[in-house]
């Protein structure tokens, strides 16, 4: 797969997973809290920090009829209208510059999800390195075309999308000028259950689209994200908050700082553990070869005596002949006296 450069990070199988902290609405309408979340994400080791750029009016209509109400099936936000949810969750545009400046000062790559042309053009003024497309917008062909026209890498969540939807999205962005894109396996339920996460989709998407593929993870904990690395995930996106108990529209499925630090650490460990195909002892294992089994005398034996199951054994350590020669050694005679505990070699035989 082609490697992709975003900011100062290279994304690909030869590099540690690119881990994104997603703040979403966990700022709870406080810029100070948002900046504290930025600092905590940096301390936890996040490589990038993502927000969302919209206003309630660019997302939906301020109506409370049935179509615009969140139903009982969504336990986190039920009873709210879409407009009310987005009014609570959106990040004011005047916050973007201080948030991005703090990210850069702390070594993270800041970027955002635009939801319409006005938010896209605003983000262009802030010099973002890439764009994210949310699962709910992966079928918005006009939006995809506009974002792709900027020529920057795009990260696209594939939640709810059929294979045809994904193919259409990819054709749209590549036809409109995007040359580098990453597809994220995503389950668009909040929180998502492990049983509905279907991580085996990751190598499938990678092979079908010949693209970098990652995981936008809404499950609780870090297990799914770590497992995804073993299946080829090169990007991990996870929601982040300071403290779930303090609430926030996405707090229930967000990681706290210690958990996010574990995510960064364990996904890196999983990536390093993949290595390559290796048969036989590694350099680190060579010192352990001495503890393998080999053939030793188990009694004192005189010159000329036969080797039998009564006077030789396969035991640790491994300085004698390999156990595969045990049957061949039986019935052979010794050239010299040997005390118990002598490792056998061919020179000792007549």
mmCIF file of N, CA, C and O in Angstrom, residues 112-205:
data_model
loop_
_atom_site.group_PDB
_atom_site.id
_atom_site.type_symbol
_atom_site.label_atom_id
_atom_site.label_comp_id
_atom_site.label_asym_id
_atom_site.label_seq_id
_atom_site.Cartn_x
_atom_site.Cartn_y
_atom_site.Cartn_z
ATOM 1 N N UNK A 112 -9.854 18.567 11.254
ATOM 2 C CA UNK A 112 -11.272 18.592 11.582
ATOM 3 C C UNK A 112 -12.088 17.877 10.516
ATOM 4 O O UNK A 112 -11.588 17.537 9.442
ATOM 5 N N UNK A 113 -13.359 17.682 10.862
ATOM 6 C CA UNK A 113 -14.363 17.173 9.933
ATOM 7 C C UNK A 113 -15.220 18.336 9.463
ATOM 8 O O UNK A 113 -15.967 18.908 10.259
ATOM 9 N N UNK A 114 -15.135 18.717 8.187
ATOM 10 C CA UNK A 114 -16.052 19.738 7.675
ATOM 11 C C UNK A 114 -17.379 19.093 7.283
ATOM 12 O O UNK A 114 -17.414 17.932 6.851
ATOM 13 N N UNK A 115 -18.455 19.826 7.418
ATOM 14 C CA UNK A 115 -19.767 19.283 7.117
ATOM 15 C C UNK A 115 -20.487 20.019 5.986
ATOM 16 O O UNK A 115 -21.555 19.591 5.556
ATOM 17 N N UNK A 116 -19.877 21.103 5.511
ATOM 18 C CA UNK A 116 -20.451 21.814 4.372
ATOM 19 C C UNK A 116 -19.361 22.701 3.787
ATOM 20 O O UNK A 116 -18.235 22.741 4.290
ATOM 21 N N UNK A 117 -19.685 23.406 2.722
ATOM 22 C CA UNK A 117 -18.672 24.208 2.038
ATOM 23 C C UNK A 117 -18.154 25.339 2.910
ATOM 24 O O UNK A 117 -16.963 25.659 2.889
ATOM 25 N N UNK A 118 -19.037 25.960 3.712
ATOM 26 C CA UNK A 118 -18.577 27.075 4.544
ATOM 27 C C UNK A 118 -17.565 26.609 5.582
ATOM 28 O O UNK A 118 -16.563 27.290 5.838
ATOM 29 N N UNK A 119 -17.799 25.441 6.185
ATOM 30 C CA UNK A 119 -16.830 24.939 7.173
ATOM 31 C C UNK A 119 -15.533 24.520 6.497
ATOM 32 O O UNK A 119 -14.443 24.707 7.050
ATOM 33 N N UNK A 120 -15.626 23.988 5.296
ATOM 34 C CA UNK A 120 -14.424 23.614 4.552
ATOM 35 C C UNK A 120 -13.569 24.838 4.251
ATOM 36 O O UNK A 120 -12.352 24.824 4.481
ATOM 37 N N UNK A 121 -14.184 25.883 3.747
ATOM 38 C CA UNK A 121 -13.416 27.079 3.406
ATOM 39 C C UNK A 121 -12.830 27.737 4.659
ATOM 40 O O UNK A 121 -11.716 28.273 4.627
ATOM 41 N N UNK A 122 -13.560 27.672 5.752
ATOM 42 C CA UNK A 122 -13.016 28.193 7.011
ATOM 43 C C UNK A 122 -11.782 27.407 7.431
ATOM 44 O O UNK A 122 -10.758 27.990 7.814
ATOM 45 N N UNK A 123 -11.844 26.078 7.360
ATOM 46 C CA UNK A 123 -10.700 25.251 7.743
ATOM 47 C C UNK A 123 -9.506 25.487 6.830
ATOM 48 O O UNK A 123 -8.348 25.396 7.268
ATOM 49 N N UNK A 124 -9.764 25.789 5.573
ATOM 50 C CA UNK A 124 -8.660 26.097 4.662
ATOM 51 C C UNK A 124 -7.851 27.289 5.165
ATOM 52 O O UNK A 124 -6.634 27.331 5.001
ATOM 53 N N UNK A 125 -8.511 28.254 5.785
ATOM 54 C CA UNK A 125 -7.796 29.438 6.286
ATOM 55 C C UNK A 125 -6.902 29.098 7.464
ATOM 56 O O UNK A 125 -6.006 29.874 7.810
ATOM 57 N N UNK A 126 -7.135 27.928 8.085
ATOM 58 C CA UNK A 126 -6.359 27.528 9.260
ATOM 59 C C UNK A 126 -5.210 26.587 8.910
ATOM 60 O O UNK A 126 -4.465 26.151 9.784
ATOM 61 N N UNK A 127 -5.072 26.240 7.640
ATOM 62 C CA UNK A 127 -3.922 25.456 7.196
ATOM 63 C C UNK A 127 -3.903 24.026 7.694
ATOM 64 O O UNK A 127 -2.844 23.506 8.054
ATOM 65 N N UNK A 128 -5.056 23.359 7.708
ATOM 66 C CA UNK A 128 -5.084 21.965 8.154
ATOM 67 C C UNK A 128 -4.349 21.076 7.158
ATOM 68 O O UNK A 128 -4.269 21.373 5.959
ATOM 69 N N UNK A 129 -3.821 19.945 7.650
ATOM 70 C CA UNK A 129 -3.035 19.034 6.821
ATOM 71 C C UNK A 129 -3.871 17.955 6.143
ATOM 72 O O UNK A 129 -3.402 17.291 5.225
ATOM 73 N N UNK A 130 -5.097 17.723 6.636
ATOM 74 C CA UNK A 130 -5.949 16.687 6.065
ATOM 75 C C UNK A 130 -7.382 16.958 6.469
ATOM 76 O O UNK A 130 -7.645 17.855 7.281
ATOM 77 N N UNK A 131 -8.293 16.171 5.924
ATOM 78 C CA UNK A 131 -9.706 16.302 6.274
ATOM 79 C C UNK A 131 -10.283 14.935 6.613
ATOM 80 O O UNK A 131 -9.882 13.916 6.065
ATOM 81 N N UNK A 132 -11.268 14.948 7.497
ATOM 82 C CA UNK A 132 -11.999 13.738 7.868
ATOM 83 C C UNK A 132 -13.431 13.861 7.351
ATOM 84 O O UNK A 132 -14.040 14.929 7.433
ATOM 85 N N UNK A 133 -13.954 12.761 6.839
ATOM 86 C CA UNK A 133 -15.355 12.671 6.459
ATOM 87 C C UNK A 133 -16.026 11.716 7.429
ATOM 88 O O UNK A 133 -15.590 10.572 7.593
ATOM 89 N N UNK A 134 -17.082 12.175 8.087
ATOM 90 C CA UNK A 134 -17.794 11.340 9.050
ATOM 91 C C UNK A 134 -18.645 10.305 8.322
ATOM 92 O O UNK A 134 -19.026 10.483 7.161
ATOM 93 N N UNK A 135 -18.960 9.225 9.039
ATOM 94 C CA UNK A 135 -19.754 8.153 8.431
ATOM 95 C C UNK A 135 -21.084 8.662 7.888
ATOM 96 O O UNK A 135 -21.541 8.243 6.818
ATOM 97 N N UNK A 136 -21.731 9.577 8.610
ATOM 98 C CA UNK A 136 -23.049 10.043 8.202
ATOM 99 C C UNK A 136 -22.989 10.916 6.955
ATOM 100 O O UNK A 136 -24.017 11.193 6.334
ATOM 101 N N UNK A 137 -21.788 11.353 6.587
ATOM 102 C CA UNK A 137 -21.613 12.177 5.377
ATOM 103 C C UNK A 137 -20.898 11.430 4.258
ATOM 104 O O UNK A 137 -20.594 12.034 3.219
ATOM 105 N N UNK A 138 -20.616 10.138 4.435
ATOM 106 C CA UNK A 138 -19.854 9.463 3.374
ATOM 107 C C UNK A 138 -20.663 9.248 2.098
ATOM 108 O O UNK A 138 -20.119 8.810 1.077
ATOM 109 N N UNK A 139 -21.958 9.571 2.148
ATOM 110 C CA UNK A 139 -22.780 9.511 0.938
ATOM 111 C C UNK A 139 -23.102 10.897 0.378
ATOM 112 O O UNK A 139 -23.880 11.020 -0.573
ATOM 113 N N UNK A 140 -22.509 11.938 0.962
ATOM 114 C CA UNK A 140 -22.750 13.305 0.514
ATOM 115 C C UNK A 140 -21.775 13.613 -0.619
ATOM 116 O O UNK A 140 -20.690 14.171 -0.411
ATOM 117 N N UNK A 141 -22.142 13.219 -1.820
ATOM 118 C CA UNK A 141 -21.242 13.322 -2.965
ATOM 119 C C UNK A 141 -20.805 14.765 -3.231
ATOM 120 O O UNK A 141 -19.603 15.011 -3.464
ATOM 121 N N UNK A 142 -21.702 15.756 -3.179
ATOM 122 C CA UNK A 142 -21.225 17.144 -3.373
ATOM 123 C C UNK A 142 -20.174 17.551 -2.338
ATOM 124 O O UNK A 142 -19.193 18.216 -2.682
ATOM 125 N N UNK A 143 -20.380 17.160 -1.071
ATOM 126 C CA UNK A 143 -19.393 17.498 -0.039
ATOM 127 C C UNK A 143 -18.074 16.787 -0.308
ATOM 128 O O UNK A 143 -16.995 17.400 -0.209
ATOM 129 N N UNK A 144 -18.130 15.513 -0.634
ATOM 130 C CA UNK A 144 -16.906 14.765 -0.924
ATOM 131 C C UNK A 144 -16.120 15.422 -2.056
ATOM 132 O O UNK A 144 -14.892 15.550 -1.992
ATOM 133 N N UNK A 145 -16.841 15.843 -3.072
ATOM 134 C CA UNK A 145 -16.178 16.453 -4.231
ATOM 135 C C UNK A 145 -15.489 17.761 -3.836
ATOM 136 O O UNK A 145 -14.346 18.021 -4.250
ATOM 137 N N UNK A 146 -16.163 18.553 -3.011
ATOM 138 C CA UNK A 146 -15.586 19.830 -2.593
ATOM 139 C C UNK A 146 -14.343 19.628 -1.727
ATOM 140 O O UNK A 146 -13.328 20.312 -1.893
ATOM 141 N N UNK A 147 -14.424 18.696 -0.787
ATOM 142 C CA UNK A 147 -13.273 18.442 0.089
ATOM 143 C C UNK A 147 -12.112 17.901 -0.727
ATOM 144 O O UNK A 147 -10.954 18.315 -0.562
ATOM 145 N N UNK A 148 -12.392 16.975 -1.626
ATOM 146 C CA UNK A 148 -11.328 16.374 -2.438
ATOM 147 C C UNK A 148 -10.637 17.403 -3.319
ATOM 148 O O UNK A 148 -9.442 17.276 -3.623
ATOM 149 N N UNK A 149 -11.368 18.430 -3.719
ATOM 150 C CA UNK A 149 -10.793 19.437 -4.616
ATOM 151 C C UNK A 149 -9.650 20.212 -3.965
ATOM 152 O O UNK A 149 -8.854 20.848 -4.661
ATOM 153 N N UNK A 150 -9.537 20.136 -2.653
ATOM 154 C CA UNK A 150 -8.446 20.825 -1.956
ATOM 155 C C UNK A 150 -7.123 20.065 -2.086
ATOM 156 O O UNK A 150 -6.061 20.590 -1.743
ATOM 157 N N UNK A 151 -7.193 18.818 -2.552
ATOM 158 C CA UNK A 151 -5.974 18.059 -2.823
ATOM 159 C C UNK A 151 -5.235 17.556 -1.608
ATOM 160 O O UNK A 151 -4.069 17.158 -1.711
ATOM 161 N N UNK A 152 -5.885 17.553 -0.453
ATOM 162 C CA UNK A 152 -5.234 17.091 0.776
ATOM 163 C C UNK A 152 -5.663 15.666 1.093
ATOM 164 O O UNK A 152 -6.718 15.203 0.625
ATOM 165 N N UNK A 153 -4.870 14.933 1.894
ATOM 166 C CA UNK A 153 -5.299 13.584 2.292
ATOM 167 C C UNK A 153 -6.660 13.614 2.967
ATOM 168 O O UNK A 153 -6.976 14.543 3.715
ATOM 169 N N UNK A 154 -7.448 12.592 2.698
ATOM 170 C CA UNK A 154 -8.783 12.482 3.285
ATOM 171 C C UNK A 154 -8.892 11.177 4.056
ATOM 172 O O UNK A 154 -8.413 10.132 3.597
ATOM 173 N N UNK A 155 -9.503 11.258 5.236
ATOM 174 C CA UNK A 155 -9.790 10.088 6.063
ATOM 175 C C UNK A 155 -11.297 9.928 6.079
ATOM 176 O O UNK A 155 -12.018 10.842 6.502
ATOM 177 N N UNK A 156 -11.779 8.780 5.601
ATOM 178 C CA UNK A 156 -13.215 8.596 5.426
ATOM 179 C C UNK A 156 -13.705 7.435 6.272
ATOM 180 O O UNK A 156 -13.263 6.290 6.097
ATOM 181 N N UNK A 157 -14.615 7.718 7.203
ATOM 182 C CA UNK A 157 -15.246 6.651 7.975
ATOM 183 C C UNK A 157 -16.305 5.981 7.099
ATOM 184 O O UNK A 157 -17.045 6.642 6.373
ATOM 185 N N UNK A 158 -16.390 4.654 7.201
ATOM 186 C CA UNK A 158 -17.262 3.885 6.306
ATOM 187 C C UNK A 158 -18.486 3.318 7.020
ATOM 188 O O UNK A 158 -19.119 2.390 6.523
ATOM 189 N N UNK A 159 -18.824 3.854 8.194
ATOM 190 C CA UNK A 159 -19.981 3.352 8.912
ATOM 191 C C UNK A 159 -21.239 3.409 8.065
ATOM 192 O O UNK A 159 -21.486 4.404 7.382
ATOM 193 N N UNK A 160 -22.005 2.324 8.079
ATOM 194 C CA UNK A 160 -23.298 2.190 7.390
ATOM 195 C C UNK A 160 -23.181 2.079 5.880
ATOM 196 O O UNK A 160 -24.162 1.819 5.193
ATOM 197 N N UNK A 161 -22.001 2.278 5.318
ATOM 198 C CA UNK A 161 -21.846 2.299 3.864
ATOM 199 C C UNK A 161 -21.775 0.890 3.300
ATOM 200 O O UNK A 161 -21.107 0.012 3.852
ATOM 201 N N UNK A 162 -22.453 0.688 2.183
ATOM 202 C CA UNK A 162 -22.318 -0.558 1.441
ATOM 203 C C UNK A 162 -21.016 -0.511 0.644
ATOM 204 O O UNK A 162 -20.372 0.546 0.530
ATOM 205 N N UNK A 163 -20.639 -1.651 0.069
ATOM 206 C CA UNK A 163 -19.439 -1.668 -0.765
ATOM 207 C C UNK A 163 -19.608 -0.704 -1.934
ATOM 208 O O UNK A 163 -18.660 0.007 -2.312
ATOM 209 N N UNK A 164 -20.820 -0.653 -2.490
ATOM 210 C CA UNK A 164 -21.073 0.285 -3.580
ATOM 211 C C UNK A 164 -20.951 1.728 -3.137
ATOM 212 O O UNK A 164 -20.443 2.577 -3.882
ATOM 213 N N UNK A 165 -21.414 2.018 -1.913
ATOM 214 C CA UNK A 165 -21.279 3.382 -1.369
ATOM 215 C C UNK A 165 -19.812 3.771 -1.251
ATOM 216 O O UNK A 165 -19.423 4.899 -1.585
ATOM 217 N N UNK A 166 -19.010 2.846 -0.729
ATOM 218 C CA UNK A 166 -17.583 3.136 -0.548
ATOM 219 C C UNK A 166 -16.914 3.333 -1.899
ATOM 220 O O UNK A 166 -16.109 4.260 -2.088
ATOM 221 N N UNK A 167 -17.242 2.474 -2.846
ATOM 222 C CA UNK A 167 -16.660 2.612 -4.181
ATOM 223 C C UNK A 167 -17.036 3.955 -4.800
ATOM 224 O O UNK A 167 -16.199 4.629 -5.406
ATOM 225 N N UNK A 168 -18.287 4.352 -4.639
ATOM 226 C CA UNK A 168 -18.714 5.645 -5.176
ATOM 227 C C UNK A 168 -17.965 6.793 -4.513
ATOM 228 O O UNK A 168 -17.552 7.757 -5.186
ATOM 229 N N UNK A 169 -17.772 6.705 -3.193
ATOM 230 C CA UNK A 169 -17.040 7.746 -2.479
ATOM 231 C C UNK A 169 -15.602 7.831 -2.983
ATOM 232 O O UNK A 169 -15.069 8.930 -3.216
ATOM 233 N N UNK A 170 -14.974 6.676 -3.144
ATOM 234 C CA UNK A 170 -13.579 6.653 -3.597
ATOM 235 C C UNK A 170 -13.471 7.206 -5.019
ATOM 236 O O UNK A 170 -12.558 7.995 -5.334
ATOM 237 N N UNK A 171 -14.377 6.802 -5.888
ATOM 238 C CA UNK A 171 -14.357 7.321 -7.261
ATOM 239 C C UNK A 171 -14.575 8.833 -7.275
ATOM 240 O O UNK A 171 -13.953 9.562 -8.061
ATOM 241 N N UNK A 172 -15.448 9.304 -6.395
ATOM 242 C CA UNK A 172 -15.731 10.735 -6.340
ATOM 243 C C UNK A 172 -14.507 11.531 -5.928
ATOM 244 O O UNK A 172 -14.132 12.514 -6.585
ATOM 245 N N UNK A 173 -13.859 11.105 -4.838
ATOM 246 C CA UNK A 173 -12.736 11.912 -4.342
ATOM 247 C C UNK A 173 -11.511 11.806 -5.245
ATOM 248 O O UNK A 173 -10.805 12.794 -5.453
ATOM 249 N N UNK A 174 -11.255 10.638 -5.786
ATOM 250 C CA UNK A 174 -10.093 10.516 -6.675
ATOM 251 C C UNK A 174 -10.336 11.276 -7.981
ATOM 252 O O UNK A 174 -9.405 11.846 -8.561
ATOM 253 N N UNK A 175 -11.588 11.307 -8.434
ATOM 254 C CA UNK A 175 -11.908 12.065 -9.638
ATOM 255 C C UNK A 175 -11.877 13.565 -9.432
ATOM 256 O O UNK A 175 -11.743 14.327 -10.396
ATOM 257 N N UNK A 176 -11.987 13.984 -8.166
ATOM 258 C CA UNK A 176 -12.039 15.418 -7.871
ATOM 259 C C UNK A 176 -10.706 15.975 -7.384
ATOM 260 O O UNK A 176 -10.636 17.153 -6.998
ATOM 261 N N UNK A 177 -9.674 15.147 -7.359
ATOM 262 C CA UNK A 177 -8.351 15.684 -7.038
ATOM 263 C C UNK A 177 -7.670 15.119 -5.816
ATOM 264 O O UNK A 177 -6.514 15.456 -5.538
ATOM 265 N N UNK A 178 -8.352 14.257 -5.047
ATOM 266 C CA UNK A 178 -7.700 13.660 -3.876
ATOM 267 C C UNK A 178 -6.860 12.469 -4.330
ATOM 268 O O UNK A 178 -7.380 11.524 -4.932
ATOM 269 N N UNK A 179 -5.592 12.487 -4.021
ATOM 270 C CA UNK A 179 -4.695 11.405 -4.417
ATOM 271 C C UNK A 179 -4.340 10.476 -3.253
ATOM 272 O O UNK A 179 -3.778 9.404 -3.464
ATOM 273 N N UNK A 180 -4.641 10.904 -2.050
ATOM 274 C CA UNK A 180 -4.299 10.104 -0.873
ATOM 275 C C UNK A 180 -5.504 10.033 0.054
ATOM 276 O O UNK A 180 -6.032 11.079 0.460
ATOM 277 N N UNK A 181 -5.920 8.820 0.372
ATOM 278 C CA UNK A 181 -7.075 8.672 1.247
ATOM 279 C C UNK A 181 -6.900 7.438 2.127
ATOM 280 O O UNK A 181 -6.171 6.503 1.794
ATOM 281 N N UNK A 182 -7.588 7.473 3.258
ATOM 282 C CA UNK A 182 -7.571 6.382 4.229
ATOM 283 C C UNK A 182 -9.014 6.038 4.546
ATOM 284 O O UNK A 182 -9.827 6.936 4.815
ATOM 285 N N UNK A 183 -9.339 4.768 4.502
ATOM 286 C CA UNK A 183 -10.679 4.313 4.850
ATOM 287 C C UNK A 183 -10.673 3.780 6.278
ATOM 288 O O UNK A 183 -9.790 2.988 6.638
ATOM 289 N N UNK A 184 -11.632 4.206 7.071
ATOM 290 C CA UNK A 184 -11.736 3.726 8.450
ATOM 291 C C UNK A 184 -12.941 2.812 8.593
ATOM 292 O O UNK A 184 -14.078 3.218 8.308
ATOM 293 N N UNK A 185 -12.701 1.578 9.022
ATOM 294 C CA UNK A 185 -13.818 0.718 9.420
ATOM 295 C C UNK A 185 -14.499 1.376 10.611
ATOM 296 O O UNK A 185 -13.839 1.799 11.559
ATOM 297 N N UNK A 186 -15.811 1.459 10.556
ATOM 298 C CA UNK A 186 -16.533 2.148 11.620
ATOM 299 C C UNK A 186 -17.888 1.499 11.817
ATOM 300 O O UNK A 186 -18.555 1.132 10.841
ATOM 301 N N UNK A 187 -18.271 1.336 13.060
ATOM 302 C CA UNK A 187 -19.625 0.899 13.393
ATOM 303 C C UNK A 187 -20.337 2.088 14.022
ATOM 304 O O UNK A 187 -19.969 2.540 15.108
ATOM 305 N N UNK A 188 -21.341 2.601 13.331
ATOM 306 C CA UNK A 188 -21.980 3.858 13.750
ATOM 307 C C UNK A 188 -23.099 3.624 14.751
ATOM 308 O O UNK A 188 -24.266 3.945 14.529
ATOM 309 N N UNK A 189 -22.726 3.042 15.884
ATOM 310 C CA UNK A 189 -23.615 2.974 17.042
ATOM 311 C C UNK A 189 -22.800 3.399 18.246
ATOM 312 O O UNK A 189 -21.576 3.259 18.250
ATOM 313 N N UNK A 190 -23.475 3.912 19.279
ATOM 314 C CA UNK A 190 -22.777 4.663 20.328
ATOM 315 C C UNK A 190 -23.269 4.273 21.719
ATOM 316 O O UNK A 190 -24.339 4.718 22.119
ATOM 317 N N UNK A 191 -22.503 3.439 22.448
ATOM 318 C CA UNK A 191 -21.258 2.807 22.012
ATOM 319 C C UNK A 191 -21.527 1.630 21.083
ATOM 320 O O UNK A 191 -22.652 1.133 21.009
ATOM 321 N N UNK A 192 -20.488 1.172 20.392
ATOM 322 C CA UNK A 192 -20.597 -0.004 19.529
ATOM 323 C C UNK A 192 -20.225 -1.243 20.334
ATOM 324 O O UNK A 192 -19.364 -1.190 21.217
ATOM 325 N N UNK A 193 -20.874 -2.333 20.036
ATOM 326 C CA UNK A 193 -20.544 -3.583 20.731
ATOM 327 C C UNK A 193 -19.434 -4.308 19.973
ATOM 328 O O UNK A 193 -19.340 -4.204 18.745
ATOM 329 N N UNK A 194 -18.577 -5.036 20.666
ATOM 330 C CA UNK A 194 -17.544 -5.807 19.965
ATOM 331 C C UNK A 194 -18.126 -6.743 18.915
ATOM 332 O O UNK A 194 -17.556 -6.901 17.833
ATOM 333 N N UNK A 195 -19.281 -7.345 19.217
ATOM 334 C CA UNK A 195 -19.876 -8.285 18.288
ATOM 335 C C UNK A 195 -20.316 -7.667 16.979
ATOM 336 O O UNK A 195 -20.495 -8.375 15.983
ATOM 337 N N UNK A 196 -20.507 -6.346 16.960
ATOM 338 C CA UNK A 196 -20.894 -5.649 15.726
ATOM 339 C C UNK A 196 -19.742 -4.884 15.088
ATOM 340 O O UNK A 196 -19.957 -4.092 14.167
ATOM 341 N N UNK A 197 -18.535 -5.130 15.562
ATOM 342 C CA UNK A 197 -17.396 -4.353 15.083
ATOM 343 C C UNK A 197 -16.773 -4.942 13.814
ATOM 344 O O UNK A 197 -16.292 -4.214 12.951
ATOM 345 N N UNK A 198 -16.761 -6.273 13.686
ATOM 346 C CA UNK A 198 -16.361 -6.938 12.433
ATOM 347 C C UNK A 198 -15.006 -6.451 11.903
ATOM 348 O O UNK A 198 -14.886 -5.968 10.769
ATOM 349 N N UNK A 199 -13.992 -6.623 12.715
ATOM 350 C CA UNK A 199 -12.663 -6.147 12.344
ATOM 351 C C UNK A 199 -12.091 -6.841 11.115
ATOM 352 O O UNK A 199 -11.203 -6.290 10.452
ATOM 353 N N UNK A 200 -12.581 -8.024 10.792
ATOM 354 C CA UNK A 200 -12.068 -8.701 9.595
ATOM 355 C C UNK A 200 -12.379 -7.932 8.317
ATOM 356 O O UNK A 200 -11.847 -8.258 7.249
ATOM 357 N N UNK A 201 -13.213 -6.913 8.420
ATOM 358 C CA UNK A 201 -13.462 -6.043 7.266
ATOM 359 C C UNK A 201 -12.230 -5.226 6.913
ATOM 360 O O UNK A 201 -12.071 -4.787 5.760
ATOM 361 N N UNK A 202 -11.343 -5.000 7.860
ATOM 362 C CA UNK A 202 -10.177 -4.139 7.631
ATOM 363 C C UNK A 202 -9.285 -4.680 6.514
ATOM 364 O O UNK A 202 -9.002 -3.962 5.539
ATOM 365 N N UNK A 203 -8.796 -5.924 6.576
ATOM 366 C CA UNK A 203 -7.983 -6.401 5.446
ATOM 367 C C UNK A 203 -8.768 -6.512 4.152
ATOM 368 O O UNK A 203 -8.192 -6.358 3.068
ATOM 369 N N UNK A 204 -10.068 -6.751 4.259
ATOM 370 C CA UNK A 204 -10.895 -6.807 3.050
ATOM 371 C C UNK A 204 -10.907 -5.442 2.351
ATOM 372 O O UNK A 204 -10.665 -5.349 1.132
ATOM 373 N N UNK A 205 -11.172 -4.380 3.094
ATOM 374 C CA UNK A 205 -11.164 -3.042 2.503
ATOM 375 C C UNK A 205 -9.785 -2.684 1.957
ATOM 376 O O UNK A 205 -9.665 -2.080 0.884
#
